[in-house]
Coordinates of C-alpha atoms and ligand atoms in Angstrom, one line a residue:
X22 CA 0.0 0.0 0.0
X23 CA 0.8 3.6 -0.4
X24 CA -0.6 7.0 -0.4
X25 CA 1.9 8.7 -3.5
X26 CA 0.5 7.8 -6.9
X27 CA 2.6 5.5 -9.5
X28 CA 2.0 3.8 -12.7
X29 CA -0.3 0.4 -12.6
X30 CA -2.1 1.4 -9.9
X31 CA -5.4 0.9 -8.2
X32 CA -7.2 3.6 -6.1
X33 CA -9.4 3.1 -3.2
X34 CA -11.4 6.2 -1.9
X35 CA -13.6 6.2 1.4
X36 CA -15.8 9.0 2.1
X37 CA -17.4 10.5 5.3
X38 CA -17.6 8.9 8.5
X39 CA -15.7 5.3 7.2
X40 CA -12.8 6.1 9.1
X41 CA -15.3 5.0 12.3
X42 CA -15.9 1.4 10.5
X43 CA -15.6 -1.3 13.7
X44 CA -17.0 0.9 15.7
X45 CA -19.7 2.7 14.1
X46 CA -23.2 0.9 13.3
X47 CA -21.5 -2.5 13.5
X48 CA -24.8 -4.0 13.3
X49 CA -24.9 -2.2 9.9
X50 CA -21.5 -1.8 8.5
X51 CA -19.8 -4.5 10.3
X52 CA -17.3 -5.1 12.3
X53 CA -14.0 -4.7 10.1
X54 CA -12.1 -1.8 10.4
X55 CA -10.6 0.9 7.9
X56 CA -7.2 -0.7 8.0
X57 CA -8.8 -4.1 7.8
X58 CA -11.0 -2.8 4.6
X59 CA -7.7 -1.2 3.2
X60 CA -5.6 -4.3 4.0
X61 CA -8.0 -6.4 1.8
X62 CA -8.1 -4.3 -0.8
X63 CA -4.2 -3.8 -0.9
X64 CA -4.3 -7.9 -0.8
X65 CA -6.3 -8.0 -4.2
X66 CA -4.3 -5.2 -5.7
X67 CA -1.6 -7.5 -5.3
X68 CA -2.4 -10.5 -6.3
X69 CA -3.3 -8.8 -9.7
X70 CA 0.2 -7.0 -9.9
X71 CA -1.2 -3.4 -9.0
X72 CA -0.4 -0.6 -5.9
X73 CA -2.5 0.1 -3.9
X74 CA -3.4 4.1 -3.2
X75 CA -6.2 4.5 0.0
X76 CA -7.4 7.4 1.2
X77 CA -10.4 8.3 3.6
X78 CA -11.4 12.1 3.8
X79 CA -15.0 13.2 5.4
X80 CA -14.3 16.7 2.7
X81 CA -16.6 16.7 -0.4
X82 CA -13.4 18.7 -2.4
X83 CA -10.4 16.1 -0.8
X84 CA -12.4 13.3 -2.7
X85 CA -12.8 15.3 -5.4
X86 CA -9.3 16.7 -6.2
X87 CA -8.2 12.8 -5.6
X88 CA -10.9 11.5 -8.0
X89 CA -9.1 14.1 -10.4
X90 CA -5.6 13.1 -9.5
X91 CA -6.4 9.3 -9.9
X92 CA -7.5 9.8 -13.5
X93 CA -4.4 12.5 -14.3
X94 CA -2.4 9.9 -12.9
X95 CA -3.4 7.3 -15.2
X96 CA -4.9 4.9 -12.4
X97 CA -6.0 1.5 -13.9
X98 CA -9.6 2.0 -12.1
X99 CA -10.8 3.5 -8.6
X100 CA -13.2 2.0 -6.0
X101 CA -15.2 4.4 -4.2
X102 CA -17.6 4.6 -1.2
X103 CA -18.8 8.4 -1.2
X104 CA -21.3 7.4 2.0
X105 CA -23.6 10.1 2.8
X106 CA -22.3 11.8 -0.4
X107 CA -23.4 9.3 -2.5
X108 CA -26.8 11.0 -1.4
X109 CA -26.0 14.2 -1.9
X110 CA -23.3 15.6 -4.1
X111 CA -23.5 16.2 -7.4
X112 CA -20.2 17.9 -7.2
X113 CA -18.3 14.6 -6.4
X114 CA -20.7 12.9 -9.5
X115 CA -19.2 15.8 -11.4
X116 CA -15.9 14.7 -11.0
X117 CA -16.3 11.3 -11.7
X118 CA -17.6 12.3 -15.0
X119 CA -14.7 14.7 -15.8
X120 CA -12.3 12.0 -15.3
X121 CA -11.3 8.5 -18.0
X122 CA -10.9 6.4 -15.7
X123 CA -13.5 3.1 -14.8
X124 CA -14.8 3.8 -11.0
X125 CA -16.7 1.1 -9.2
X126 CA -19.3 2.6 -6.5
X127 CA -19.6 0.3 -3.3
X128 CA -21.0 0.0 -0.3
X129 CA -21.2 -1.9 2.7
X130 CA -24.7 -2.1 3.4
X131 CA -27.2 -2.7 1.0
X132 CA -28.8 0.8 0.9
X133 CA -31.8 -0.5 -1.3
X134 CA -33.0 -2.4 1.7
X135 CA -32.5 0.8 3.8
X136 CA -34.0 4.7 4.3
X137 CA -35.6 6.0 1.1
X138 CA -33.0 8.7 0.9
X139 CA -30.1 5.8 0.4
X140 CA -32.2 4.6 -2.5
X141 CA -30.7 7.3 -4.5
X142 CA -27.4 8.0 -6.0
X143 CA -26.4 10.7 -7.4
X144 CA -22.8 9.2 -8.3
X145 CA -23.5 5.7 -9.3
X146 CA -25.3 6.7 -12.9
X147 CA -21.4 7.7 -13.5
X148 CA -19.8 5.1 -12.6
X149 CA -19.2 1.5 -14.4
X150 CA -21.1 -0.3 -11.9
X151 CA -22.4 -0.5 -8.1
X152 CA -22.0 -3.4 -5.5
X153 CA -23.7 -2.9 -2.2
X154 CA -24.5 -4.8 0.6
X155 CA -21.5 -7.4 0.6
X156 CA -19.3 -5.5 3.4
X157 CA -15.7 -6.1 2.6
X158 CA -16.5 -8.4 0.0
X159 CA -17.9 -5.9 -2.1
X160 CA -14.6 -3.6 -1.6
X161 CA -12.6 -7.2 -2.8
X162 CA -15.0 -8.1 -6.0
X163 CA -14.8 -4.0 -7.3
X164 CA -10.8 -4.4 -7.4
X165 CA -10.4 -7.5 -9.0
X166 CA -13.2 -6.3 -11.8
X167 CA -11.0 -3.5 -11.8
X168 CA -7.6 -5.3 -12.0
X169 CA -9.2 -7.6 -15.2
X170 CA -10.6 -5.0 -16.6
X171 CA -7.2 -3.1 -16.9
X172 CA -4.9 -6.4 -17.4
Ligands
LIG7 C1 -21.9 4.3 4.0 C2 -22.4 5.4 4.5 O1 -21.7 6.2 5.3 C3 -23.8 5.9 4.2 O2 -24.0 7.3 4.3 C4 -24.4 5.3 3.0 C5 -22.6 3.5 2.9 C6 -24.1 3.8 2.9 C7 -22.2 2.1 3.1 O3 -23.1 1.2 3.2 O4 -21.0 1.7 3.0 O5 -25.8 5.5 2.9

């Protein structure tokens, strides 16, 4: 893992409130941790010949400058969990869009089966796909589509 930028690799982006994962909602998130979330993924990046860059930020414009320095970068792919952004900000779906580069939306819980106002997002029409609902899982299944989609 590592948080400067190089050729051939992967990105992993976690939005608001995910740095609290083992702790917060376990009931609904789970009981992994950030580290144990980013471990996995860095695991998978691996195994497919890729770095690993992870980064957490609860700022709409940190995830957004590092969605745009992902794609200027020449990332093979980025896994994102906006959280409550997903919701809300069409800034961030903005970015997404401005950007060549194949982004995979997940999410721990399956939101579908949740509030009305996690029924929506705003960033997934942008993105290749969604997986939600699979806890870490989900994280491991977006980088390897990633990985074979880029190898
Ligand atoms: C994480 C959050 O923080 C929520 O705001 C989203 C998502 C769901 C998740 O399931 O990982 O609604």
């Amino acid at each position: 893992m590592s948080d400067s930028p190089a050729r051939s690799t992967l990105w992993v982006l976690h939005g608001p409130n995910l740095d609290r994962l083992g702790r917060r909602e376990p009931e609904v998130y789970g009981t992994a941790t950030l580290a144990d979330v980013n471990a996995a993924c860095a695991a998978v990046a691996a195994e497919h010949g890729f770095d690993l860059v992870a980064r957490q930020s609860a700022h709409e414009g940190d995830l957004i400058a590092w969605v745009h320095e992902a794609g200027d970068t020449g990332a093979a792919g980025l896994t994102i969990n906006p959280a409550g952004y997903t919701h809300t900000s069409v800034a961030l779906r903005d970015a997404i869009a401005s950007v060549d580069l194949p982004v995979v939306e997940v999410h721990l819980s399956n939101v579908h089966a949740r509030e009305p106002f996690r029924h929506i997002s705003l960033t997934g029409a942008v993105c290749v796909g969604t997986i939600a609902g699979l806890g870490v899982e989900g994280y491991r299944a977006a980088l390897r589509f990633l990985a074979t989609r880029a190898g």
